[in-house]
Coordinates of C-alpha atoms and ligand atoms in Angstrom, one line a residue:
M1 CA -21.3 -9.9 22.7
T2 CA -19.3 -13.0 22.2
L3 CA -17.9 -14.1 18.8
A4 CA -20.6 -16.7 18.6
T5 CA -23.5 -14.3 18.9
L6 CA -22.0 -11.4 17.0
T7 CA -23.8 -10.2 13.8
F8 CA -23.0 -7.3 11.5
S9 CA -25.7 -7.2 8.9
A10 CA -27.8 -4.4 10.5
E11 CA -24.7 -2.3 11.3
I12 CA -23.4 -2.6 7.8
T13 CA -26.7 -1.3 6.4
S14 CA -26.6 1.7 8.7
L15 CA -22.9 2.4 8.1
M16 CA -23.3 2.2 4.4
A17 CA -26.3 4.5 4.6
S18 CA -24.1 7.1 6.5
F19 CA -21.9 7.3 3.3
G20 CA -25.0 7.6 1.2
V21 CA -25.0 4.0 -0.1
D22 CA -28.4 2.5 -0.6
E23 CA -29.3 -0.8 1.0
K24 CA -30.1 -2.2 -2.5
A25 CA -26.4 -2.1 -3.4
L26 CA -25.7 -4.6 -0.6
K27 CA -28.1 -7.3 -1.7
G28 CA -28.6 -9.7 -4.6
G29 CA -25.1 -9.3 -6.2
T30 CA -22.8 -12.2 -7.2
L31 CA -19.9 -11.2 -5.0
A32 CA -20.3 -12.4 -1.4
V33 CA -18.6 -10.2 1.2
R34 CA -17.7 -11.8 4.5
S35 CA -16.3 -10.3 7.7
P36 CA -13.2 -12.2 8.9
I37 CA -14.3 -11.3 12.5
N38 CA -17.0 -14.0 12.6
G39 CA -17.1 -15.4 9.1
E40 CA -20.6 -13.9 8.5
T41 CA -21.6 -13.0 5.0
I42 CA -22.3 -9.2 5.4
A43 CA -23.3 -8.3 1.8
N44 CA -23.7 -9.6 -1.8
V45 CA -22.6 -6.9 -4.1
A46 CA -22.9 -6.6 -7.9
E47 CA -19.8 -7.2 -10.1
I48 CA -19.1 -5.3 -13.3
S49 CA -19.0 -7.1 -16.6
T50 CA -16.0 -7.1 -18.9
D51 CA -17.9 -5.1 -21.5
E52 CA -18.9 -2.5 -19.0
T53 CA -15.3 -2.3 -17.8
R54 CA -14.1 -1.5 -21.3
K55 CA -16.8 1.2 -21.6
A56 CA -15.9 2.6 -18.2
I57 CA -12.2 2.9 -19.2
D58 CA -13.1 4.7 -22.4
A59 CA -15.3 7.1 -20.5
A60 CA -12.5 7.7 -18.0
H61 CA -10.2 8.6 -21.0
K62 CA -12.8 11.2 -22.2
A63 CA -12.7 12.6 -18.7
F64 CA -9.0 12.9 -18.9
L65 CA -9.2 15.1 -22.0
E66 CA -11.1 17.7 -19.8
W67 CA -9.6 17.2 -16.4
R68 CA -6.1 17.9 -17.7
L69 CA -7.2 21.4 -18.6
V70 CA -8.3 22.3 -15.1
P71 CA -5.5 24.2 -13.4
A72 CA -3.7 22.0 -10.8
P73 CA -4.5 24.1 -7.8
Q74 CA -8.2 23.8 -8.7
R75 CA -7.7 20.1 -8.9
G76 CA -6.2 20.4 -5.5
E77 CA -9.3 22.0 -4.2
L78 CA -11.3 18.8 -5.0
I79 CA -8.7 16.8 -2.9
R80 CA -9.0 19.4 -0.1
L81 CA -12.7 18.7 0.0
L82 CA -12.1 15.0 -0.2
G83 CA -9.9 15.3 2.9
E84 CA -12.8 17.2 4.7
E85 CA -15.3 14.5 3.8
L86 CA -12.9 11.8 5.0
R87 CA -12.4 13.7 8.3
A88 CA -16.2 13.8 8.7
A89 CA -16.6 10.0 7.9
K90 CA -13.4 8.8 9.7
I91 CA -15.2 6.9 12.5
E92 CA -17.7 5.2 10.2
L93 CA -15.1 4.3 7.5
G94 CA -12.6 3.2 10.1
R95 CA -15.2 0.9 11.6
L96 CA -16.1 -0.5 8.2
V97 CA -12.4 -1.2 7.6
S98 CA -12.3 -3.1 10.9
I99 CA -15.4 -5.1 10.1
E100 CA -14.3 -6.0 6.5
V101 CA -10.6 -6.7 7.1
G102 CA -10.5 -7.5 10.8
K103 CA -8.2 -4.7 11.9
I104 CA -8.3 -3.5 15.5
T105 CA -10.2 -0.2 16.0
S106 CA -7.1 2.1 16.2
E107 CA -5.7 0.5 13.0
G108 CA -9.0 0.9 11.1
L109 CA -9.1 4.6 12.1
G110 CA -5.4 4.9 11.4
E111 CA -6.0 3.7 7.8
V112 CA -8.5 6.5 7.3
Q113 CA -6.1 9.0 8.9
E114 CA -3.5 8.0 6.3
M115 CA -6.1 8.9 3.6
I116 CA -6.6 12.3 5.2
D117 CA -2.9 12.8 5.4
I118 CA -2.3 12.1 1.8
C119 CA -5.1 14.5 0.8
D120 CA -3.3 17.2 2.8
F121 CA 0.0 16.3 1.1
A122 CA -1.6 16.3 -2.4
V123 CA -3.3 19.7 -1.8
G124 CA 0.1 21.3 -1.1
L125 CA 1.6 19.4 -4.1
S126 CA -1.1 20.8 -6.4
R127 CA 0.9 24.1 -6.2
Q128 CA 4.3 22.5 -6.5
L129 CA 4.3 20.4 -9.7
Y130 CA 7.7 22.0 -10.4
G131 CA 9.8 21.7 -13.5
L132 CA 13.3 22.9 -14.1
T133 CA 15.0 25.6 -16.1
I134 CA 18.1 24.2 -17.7
A135 CA 21.2 26.1 -19.0
T136 CA 21.5 25.9 -22.7
E137 CA 24.6 26.2 -24.9
R138 CA 22.6 28.2 -27.6
A139 CA 22.4 32.0 -27.3
E140 CA 18.9 33.4 -26.9
H141 CA 17.4 30.1 -26.2
R142 CA 15.7 28.7 -23.1
M143 CA 15.5 25.1 -22.1
M144 CA 13.0 23.9 -19.6
E145 CA 11.3 20.8 -18.2
T146 CA 7.5 20.7 -17.8
W147 CA 5.2 18.2 -16.3
H148 CA 1.9 17.3 -17.9
P149 CA -1.0 15.1 -16.9
L150 CA -0.4 11.5 -18.1
G151 CA -3.8 9.9 -18.6
V152 CA -6.1 7.5 -16.8
T153 CA -4.4 5.9 -13.8
G154 CA -5.4 2.3 -13.1
I155 CA -5.3 1.3 -9.5
I156 CA -5.3 -2.3 -8.4
S157 CA -5.3 -2.8 -4.6
A158 CA -4.9 -5.5 -2.0
F159 CA -7.2 -6.5 0.8
N160 CA -5.0 -5.5 3.7
F161 CA -5.0 -1.8 3.1
P162 CA -8.4 -1.7 1.3
V163 CA -8.7 2.1 1.1
A164 CA -5.5 3.8 2.0
V165 CA -3.7 2.4 -1.1
W166 CA -6.5 3.9 -3.3
S167 CA -6.0 7.3 -1.6
W168 CA -2.2 7.3 -2.0
N169 CA -2.7 6.9 -5.7
A170 CA -5.9 8.8 -6.3
A171 CA -5.0 11.9 -4.4
L172 CA -1.7 12.3 -6.4
A173 CA -3.2 11.1 -9.7
L174 CA -6.1 13.6 -9.5
V175 CA -4.0 16.6 -8.6
C176 CA -1.6 15.6 -11.4
G177 CA -4.6 15.8 -13.9
N178 CA -5.4 12.1 -14.2
P179 CA -8.8 10.4 -13.7
T180 CA -8.6 7.1 -11.8
V181 CA -10.1 3.7 -12.4
W182 CA -9.9 1.5 -9.3
K183 CA -10.1 -2.3 -9.1
P184 CA -10.1 -3.1 -5.3
S185 CA -9.5 -6.5 -3.8
E186 CA -12.5 -8.8 -4.3
K187 CA -12.2 -9.5 -0.6
T188 CA -13.0 -5.8 0.3
P189 CA -15.5 -4.3 -2.0
L190 CA -17.6 -2.6 0.8
T191 CA -14.9 -0.2 1.9
A192 CA -14.3 0.6 -1.8
I193 CA -18.0 1.4 -2.4
A194 CA -18.0 3.6 0.7
T195 CA -14.9 5.4 -0.4
Q196 CA -16.3 6.0 -3.8
A197 CA -19.5 7.5 -2.2
I198 CA -17.3 9.7 0.0
F199 CA -15.5 10.9 -3.1
E200 CA -18.8 11.6 -4.8
K201 CA -19.8 13.8 -1.9
A202 CA -16.6 15.8 -2.2
L203 CA -17.1 16.1 -6.0
K204 CA -20.6 17.4 -5.5
R205 CA -19.4 20.1 -3.1
Y206 CA -16.6 21.0 -5.5
I207 CA -19.0 21.4 -8.4
A208 CA -21.5 23.4 -6.2
Q209 CA -18.8 25.9 -5.4
G210 CA -18.1 26.4 -9.1
G211 CA -15.3 23.8 -9.7
K212 CA -15.1 22.3 -13.1
A213 CA -14.9 18.5 -13.4
P214 CA -16.0 16.0 -16.0
A215 CA -18.1 12.9 -15.4
N216 CA -16.2 9.7 -14.7
L217 CA -13.3 11.3 -12.9
S218 CA -13.2 8.4 -10.4
T219 CA -14.5 5.0 -11.5
L220 CA -14.9 1.9 -9.3
L221 CA -14.7 -1.6 -10.8
I222 CA -16.0 -4.3 -8.5
G223 CA -14.8 -7.6 -9.8
G224 CA -12.1 -10.2 -9.8
R225 CA -8.8 -10.8 -11.6
D226 CA -10.4 -10.8 -15.0
I227 CA -11.6 -7.2 -14.5
G228 CA -8.1 -6.3 -13.3
E229 CA -6.6 -7.8 -16.4
I230 CA -8.7 -5.6 -18.7
L231 CA -7.4 -2.6 -16.9
V232 CA -3.8 -3.9 -17.2
D233 CA -4.1 -4.5 -20.9
H234 CA -6.1 -1.4 -21.9
P235 CA -4.1 1.0 -24.2
K236 CA -5.9 4.0 -22.8
V237 CA -4.5 3.4 -19.3
P238 CA -0.9 4.7 -19.5
L239 CA -0.2 4.0 -15.8
I240 CA -1.1 1.0 -13.7
S241 CA -0.4 1.2 -10.0
A242 CA -0.8 -2.4 -8.7
T243 CA -0.5 -3.4 -5.0
G244 CA -0.5 -7.0 -4.0
S245 CA 1.5 -10.2 -4.0
T246 CA 4.7 -10.7 -6.0
A247 CA 2.8 -13.4 -8.0
M248 CA 0.3 -10.8 -9.1
G249 CA 3.2 -8.3 -10.0
R250 CA 5.0 -11.0 -12.0
T251 CA 1.9 -11.2 -14.3
V252 CA 0.9 -7.6 -14.3
G253 CA 4.4 -6.0 -14.8
P254 CA 5.3 -7.7 -18.1
R255 CA 1.7 -7.3 -19.5
V256 CA 1.9 -3.5 -18.9
A257 CA 5.4 -3.3 -20.3
A258 CA 4.4 -5.3 -23.4
R259 CA 2.2 -2.4 -24.4
F260 CA 4.8 0.1 -23.3
G261 CA 2.7 1.3 -20.4
R262 CA 4.1 2.3 -17.1
S263 CA 3.6 0.6 -13.8
I264 CA 4.1 1.3 -10.1
L265 CA 4.4 -2.2 -8.5
E266 CA 4.0 -2.4 -4.7
L267 CA 4.4 -6.1 -4.0
G268 CA 5.3 -8.5 -1.2
G269 CA 7.9 -7.9 1.5
N270 CA 10.0 -10.1 3.7
N271 CA 11.1 -7.5 6.2
A272 CA 13.9 -8.0 8.7
A273 CA 15.3 -6.3 11.8
I274 CA 18.8 -6.6 13.3
V275 CA 19.2 -6.3 17.1
G276 CA 22.7 -5.3 17.9
P277 CA 24.6 -5.9 21.2
S278 CA 24.0 -2.2 22.3
A279 CA 20.3 -2.2 21.6
D280 CA 17.8 -0.7 24.1
L281 CA 16.0 -4.0 24.7
D282 CA 12.9 -2.5 26.3
L283 CA 12.4 -0.3 23.2
T284 CA 13.3 -3.2 20.9
L285 CA 10.8 -5.5 22.6
R286 CA 7.9 -3.1 21.9
G287 CA 9.2 -2.3 18.4
V288 CA 9.4 -5.9 17.5
A289 CA 6.1 -6.9 19.1
F290 CA 4.1 -4.3 17.1
A291 CA 5.9 -4.8 13.9
A292 CA 5.7 -8.6 13.9
M293 CA 2.3 -9.2 15.5
G294 CA 0.3 -6.0 14.7
T295 CA -2.4 -6.3 12.0
A296 CA -2.1 -10.1 12.6
G297 CA 1.0 -10.1 10.5
Q298 CA -0.9 -8.9 7.5
R299 CA 1.0 -5.8 6.5
C300 CA 3.4 -5.7 3.5
T301 CA 5.9 -4.2 6.0
T302 CA 5.3 -6.8 8.8
L303 CA 8.5 -7.8 10.5
R304 CA 9.1 -11.5 9.5
R305 CA 12.8 -12.1 10.2
L306 CA 14.7 -11.1 13.3
F307 CA 18.5 -11.4 13.6
V308 CA 19.6 -11.1 17.3
H309 CA 23.2 -10.8 18.4
E310 CA 24.4 -13.7 20.5
S311 CA 25.2 -11.4 23.4
V312 CA 21.5 -10.3 23.9
Y313 CA 19.7 -13.4 22.5
D314 CA 19.1 -15.1 25.8
T315 CA 17.8 -11.8 27.4
L316 CA 15.6 -10.7 24.5
V317 CA 14.1 -13.9 23.0
P318 CA 12.6 -15.3 26.2
R319 CA 10.9 -11.9 26.8
L320 CA 9.6 -12.0 23.3
I321 CA 8.3 -15.5 23.7
K322 CA 6.5 -14.4 26.9
A323 CA 4.9 -11.4 25.0
Y324 CA 3.8 -13.8 22.2
G325 CA 2.2 -16.0 24.8
S326 CA 0.2 -13.3 26.5
V327 CA -0.9 -11.0 23.7
T328 CA -4.7 -10.6 23.5
I329 CA -6.3 -12.1 20.5
G330 CA -10.0 -11.8 19.6
N331 CA -12.7 -9.5 18.3
P332 CA -10.8 -6.6 17.0
L333 CA -13.7 -4.2 17.7
E334 CA -13.3 -4.9 21.4
A335 CA -10.9 -2.6 23.3
G336 CA -8.0 -4.6 24.8
N337 CA -7.6 -7.0 21.9
L338 CA -4.4 -6.4 20.0
I339 CA -4.6 -9.2 17.4
G340 CA -7.6 -9.7 15.2
P341 CA -8.4 -12.5 12.7
L342 CA -6.6 -13.6 9.6
I343 CA -8.5 -12.7 6.4
D344 CA -9.7 -16.2 5.7
K345 CA -9.1 -20.0 5.9
G346 CA -6.6 -19.9 3.0
A347 CA -4.4 -17.5 5.0
F348 CA -4.6 -19.7 8.1
D349 CA -3.7 -22.8 6.0
R350 CA -0.7 -21.1 4.5
M351 CA 0.5 -20.1 8.0
Q352 CA 0.2 -23.8 9.2
H353 CA 2.0 -25.0 6.0
A354 CA 4.9 -22.5 6.6
L355 CA 5.2 -23.6 10.3
D356 CA 5.3 -27.2 9.3
A357 CA 8.1 -26.4 6.8
A358 CA 9.9 -24.5 9.5
R359 CA 9.8 -27.5 11.8
S360 CA 11.1 -29.7 9.1
A361 CA 14.0 -27.3 8.6
G362 CA 14.9 -27.5 12.3
G363 CA 12.8 -24.6 13.7
K364 CA 11.4 -24.5 17.2
V365 CA 7.9 -23.1 17.0
H366 CA 6.3 -21.1 19.8
G367 CA 2.5 -20.4 19.2
G368 CA 0.9 -20.5 15.8
D369 CA -2.2 -22.5 16.9
R370 CA -5.8 -21.6 16.1
V371 CA -7.8 -19.8 18.8
H372 CA -11.6 -19.1 19.1
G373 CA -12.2 -21.9 16.6
E374 CA -15.2 -23.1 18.7
A375 CA -16.8 -19.8 19.2
A376 CA -16.4 -18.8 15.5
S377 CA -15.9 -21.8 13.3
S378 CA -15.8 -19.8 10.1
A379 CA -13.3 -17.2 11.4
Y380 CA -9.6 -17.8 11.6
Y381 CA -7.8 -16.4 14.6
A382 CA -4.2 -17.6 15.2
R383 CA -1.8 -17.1 18.0
P384 CA 1.2 -15.3 16.5
A385 CA 4.1 -17.7 16.0
L386 CA 7.7 -17.0 17.0
V387 CA 10.1 -19.6 15.4
E388 CA 13.7 -20.0 16.5
M389 CA 15.5 -21.0 13.4
P390 CA 19.1 -22.4 13.1
E391 CA 19.6 -20.6 9.8
Q392 CA 17.8 -18.6 7.1
V393 CA 16.4 -21.5 5.0
G394 CA 13.1 -22.9 3.7
P395 CA 10.0 -20.8 4.5
V396 CA 12.1 -17.9 5.9
I397 CA 13.0 -16.9 2.4
D398 CA 9.3 -16.5 1.4
E399 CA 6.6 -14.0 2.5
T400 CA 3.8 -15.9 4.3
F401 CA 1.1 -13.3 4.9
A402 CA 0.5 -14.2 8.5
P403 CA 2.0 -13.5 12.0
I404 CA 5.2 -15.6 11.9
L405 CA 8.5 -14.2 13.2
Y406 CA 11.6 -16.2 12.4
V407 CA 14.4 -15.5 14.9
I408 CA 18.0 -16.3 14.1
K409 CA 21.1 -15.8 16.3
Y410 CA 24.1 -14.0 14.8
S411 CA 27.6 -13.1 15.9
D412 CA 28.9 -10.6 13.4
F413 CA 27.3 -7.4 12.1
D414 CA 28.3 -8.0 8.5
Q415 CA 26.8 -11.5 8.6
A416 CA 23.5 -10.0 9.9
L417 CA 23.5 -7.4 7.2
A418 CA 24.1 -10.1 4.5
L419 CA 21.2 -12.1 5.9
N420 CA 19.0 -9.0 5.8
N421 CA 19.7 -8.6 2.1
D422 CA 19.8 -12.3 1.2
V423 CA 16.1 -12.7 0.2
P424 CA 14.3 -12.0 -3.1
Q425 CA 12.1 -9.2 -1.6
G426 CA 13.3 -5.7 -0.6
L427 CA 10.6 -3.6 1.0
S428 CA 11.4 -2.6 4.6
S429 CA 14.1 -3.2 7.3
S430 CA 15.3 -2.0 10.7
I431 CA 18.2 -2.0 13.0
F432 CA 17.9 -1.7 16.8
T433 CA 21.3 -0.3 18.0
N434 CA 22.9 2.5 20.0
D435 CA 26.2 2.0 18.1
I436 CA 26.4 4.9 15.6
R437 CA 28.7 2.9 13.3
E438 CA 26.2 0.1 13.0
A439 CA 23.3 2.5 12.5
E440 CA 25.1 4.5 9.8
A441 CA 26.4 1.4 8.1
F442 CA 22.8 0.0 8.0
V443 CA 21.5 3.0 6.1
S444 CA 24.7 3.4 3.9
D445 CA 25.5 2.3 0.4
R446 CA 26.7 -1.0 1.7
G447 CA 23.8 -1.4 4.1
S448 CA 20.2 -2.6 3.8
D449 CA 19.1 -3.0 0.2
C450 CA 15.4 -2.2 0.9
G451 CA 13.3 0.8 -0.1
I452 CA 12.8 1.5 3.6
A453 CA 15.6 1.2 6.3
N454 CA 14.9 2.4 9.8
V455 CA 16.9 2.8 13.0
N456 CA 15.4 2.1 16.4
I457 CA 11.9 1.7 15.1
G458 CA 10.4 -1.4 13.5
P459 CA 10.0 -1.9 9.7
S460 CA 6.2 -1.9 9.8
G461 CA 4.1 1.0 8.7
A462 CA 4.6 4.2 6.8
E463 CA 4.1 7.9 7.2
I464 CA 2.9 10.2 4.5
G465 CA 5.8 12.4 3.3
G466 CA 8.3 9.7 2.5
A467 CA 8.3 7.8 -0.7
F468 CA 6.9 4.3 0.0
G469 CA 8.0 1.1 -1.8
G470 CA 10.7 -1.4 -2.2
E471 CA 13.3 -3.1 -4.4
K472 CA 13.8 -6.5 -6.1
E473 CA 10.7 -8.6 -6.0
T474 CA 8.8 -5.9 -4.1
G475 CA 8.5 -4.3 -7.5
G476 CA 10.5 -1.1 -7.4
G477 CA 7.6 1.3 -7.3
R478 CA 7.4 4.4 -5.1
E479 CA 4.1 5.9 -3.9
S480 CA 2.8 8.6 -1.7
G481 CA 5.4 11.1 -0.6
S482 CA 8.6 12.8 -1.7
D483 CA 8.6 13.1 -5.6
A484 CA 6.5 10.0 -6.2
W485 CA 4.1 12.3 -8.1
K486 CA 6.4 12.3 -11.0
A487 CA 5.3 8.8 -11.9
Y488 CA 1.8 10.1 -12.5
M489 CA 2.9 12.8 -15.0
R490 CA 4.5 13.1 -18.4
R491 CA 7.9 14.9 -18.5
Q492 CA 8.6 17.2 -21.4
T493 CA 11.7 19.0 -22.4
N494 CA 11.1 22.3 -24.2
T495 CA 13.7 24.4 -26.0
V496 CA 12.5 27.9 -27.0
N497 CA 14.4 30.1 -29.4
Y498 CA 13.6 33.8 -28.8
G499 CA 16.4 35.1 -31.1
R500 CA 16.5 35.6 -34.8
T501 CA 19.2 33.1 -35.7
L502 CA 19.1 29.3 -35.6
P503 CA 22.3 28.0 -33.9
L504 CA 22.4 24.2 -33.8
A505 CA 23.6 22.3 -30.8
Q506 CA 27.1 20.8 -30.8
G507 CA 28.2 23.4 -33.4
V508 CA 26.5 21.5 -36.3
K509 CA 26.3 23.6 -39.5
F510 CA 23.5 23.2 -41.9
D511 CA 23.3 26.3 -44.1
I512 CA 20.9 26.1 -47.0
Ligands
NAD601 P1 -3.2 -10.4 -4.4 O1 -2.0 -10.3 -5.2 O2 -3.9 -11.7 -4.2 O3 -4.3 -9.4 -5.0 C1 -4.1 -8.0 -5.1 C2 -5.0 -7.4 -6.2 O4 -4.5 -7.8 -7.4 C3 -6.4 -7.8 -6.1 O5 -7.2 -6.7 -6.4 C4 -6.5 -8.9 -7.2 O6 -7.8 -9.0 -7.7 C5 -5.6 -8.3 -8.2 N1 -5.0 -9.2 -9.2 C6 -4.5 -10.5 -8.9 N2 -4.0 -11.0 -10.1 C7 -4.2 -10.1 -11.1 C8 -3.9 -10.0 -12.4 N3 -3.3 -11.0 -13.0 N4 -4.2 -8.9 -13.1 C9 -4.8 -7.9 -12.5 N5 -5.2 -7.9 -11.2 C10 -4.8 -9.0 -10.5 O7 -2.8 -9.8 -2.9 P2 -3.7 -9.8 -1.6 O8 -3.7 -11.1 -1.0 O9 -4.9 -9.0 -1.7 O10 -2.7 -8.9 -0.7 C11 -1.6 -9.3 0.1 C12 -0.3 -9.1 -0.7 O11 -0.2 -7.7 -1.1 C13 0.9 -9.4 0.1 O12 1.9 -10.1 -0.7 C14 1.4 -8.0 0.6 O13 2.8 -8.0 0.9 C15 1.1 -7.2 -0.7 N6 1.0 -5.8 -0.3 C16 2.0 -5.0 -0.8 C17 2.0 -3.7 -0.4 C18 3.1 -2.7 -0.8 O14 2.9 -1.5 -0.8 N7 4.3 -3.2 -1.2 C19 0.9 -3.1 0.3 C20 -0.1 -4.0 0.7 C21 -0.1 -5.3 0.3

């Protein structure tokens, strides 16, 4: 089927039915949902009111008072079942991600696989919420550190990972003893509704096998920024995990801090890679192509800046330009296409604006034009753009959420390292090199200032296990792996006196 004749309405109804979502939930609502693949309106879903939102948060807080008492390994059992349900629904949910966001099939499926992986991680974690025992100076005393559930976890997510980001947060929050309240992107409510239905299936099985769980353990708020703001300001939500643009974080961060709440901010990136003189150029070409063009440049970790050593510039860059010219762009559901659409017209316009600014700053633009505009006039497909820039100025400093790769020639490693770090964002970074000094320096104290720094792989993507997040205007939050779980819990230091005297610390005397 061509883009012009493609229609999704019937498929959406049957996909949603496979998750247990009634057709009625897709019709008559105030929020129109469109597929970026062909611009078709595929559903009109209901939005929650501000009053209902406040009530839902209060109800989630009540759920917290019970859920925190369920032993963590039992909470882990619910997440184990969620992982099973996600495995069973992987193909359908992956397809829905592709239709709602425009990801190619393997990336839609990959997003669901990431949800499954975090469930596996969280199940193991549910038996490893370890504290410490600490040496004390007082005789017959014991000092220890314990971790307790924190309270309702508010999750705000972006359109480009519409469901994985929920799972990164929810799987950890729930094993840590916290109910979740989720405000997904207003551009991707269908995948959120499907995910909530999959969660309900897991919950039903958990309760049927004797598991204890309160009502309102997982709440979904479909709505816009105003609904997100209620979550952000609510005193019964001690933790807000917000993923999206730096502009959003600039508002959300101070509002949460003003009420002494905690936040995990996962914001924009402006990720770079350095290609050293010794780099394996075949590997580099593939690494750069996927990181810069994959997901149509709509990943927070997308490669946006490339610093190429002058000795390999004339070999690598023409090969890259050729790859940019020949990459397959089109319906992401069709095998063979590697680049799908941009999310909407706004994204396409911002891409063109950045390219114009790059031209004005002396950049030489290859690609970047609209394709398939005639076949699908309400969809926005763009040829990825490679821009040779004389220096790091103008739009190179900003994150434009589209497939634009700025390429800059360098002569000295320290100069390239300084350029890597000389932007406001600090999410992900890479170096392609076979020089061990360069590689080690890049990941050293004086190296990349990003939350993620890779060697001989691109900066794009993440794997469950490592902590994910970045520095500076990326927000400083860490999610998913390593000890990210600690952000979802309350740390307590306990000193227990099992003797019959009362020695005071630091030798203080207070005899009455
Ligand atoms: P966005 O900032 O427009 O929206 C993100 C979410 O925030 C949406 O749910 C939106 O409704 C909500 N929101 C916006 N303003 C708010 C406010 N004042 N209060 C409460 N909620 C508010 O982002 P987007 O266009 O959906 O996503 C793209 C951006 O997200 C890019 O900048 C990308 O780099 C970033 N992103 C970051 C990560 C990461 O882990 N660092 C991951 C994915 C996306």
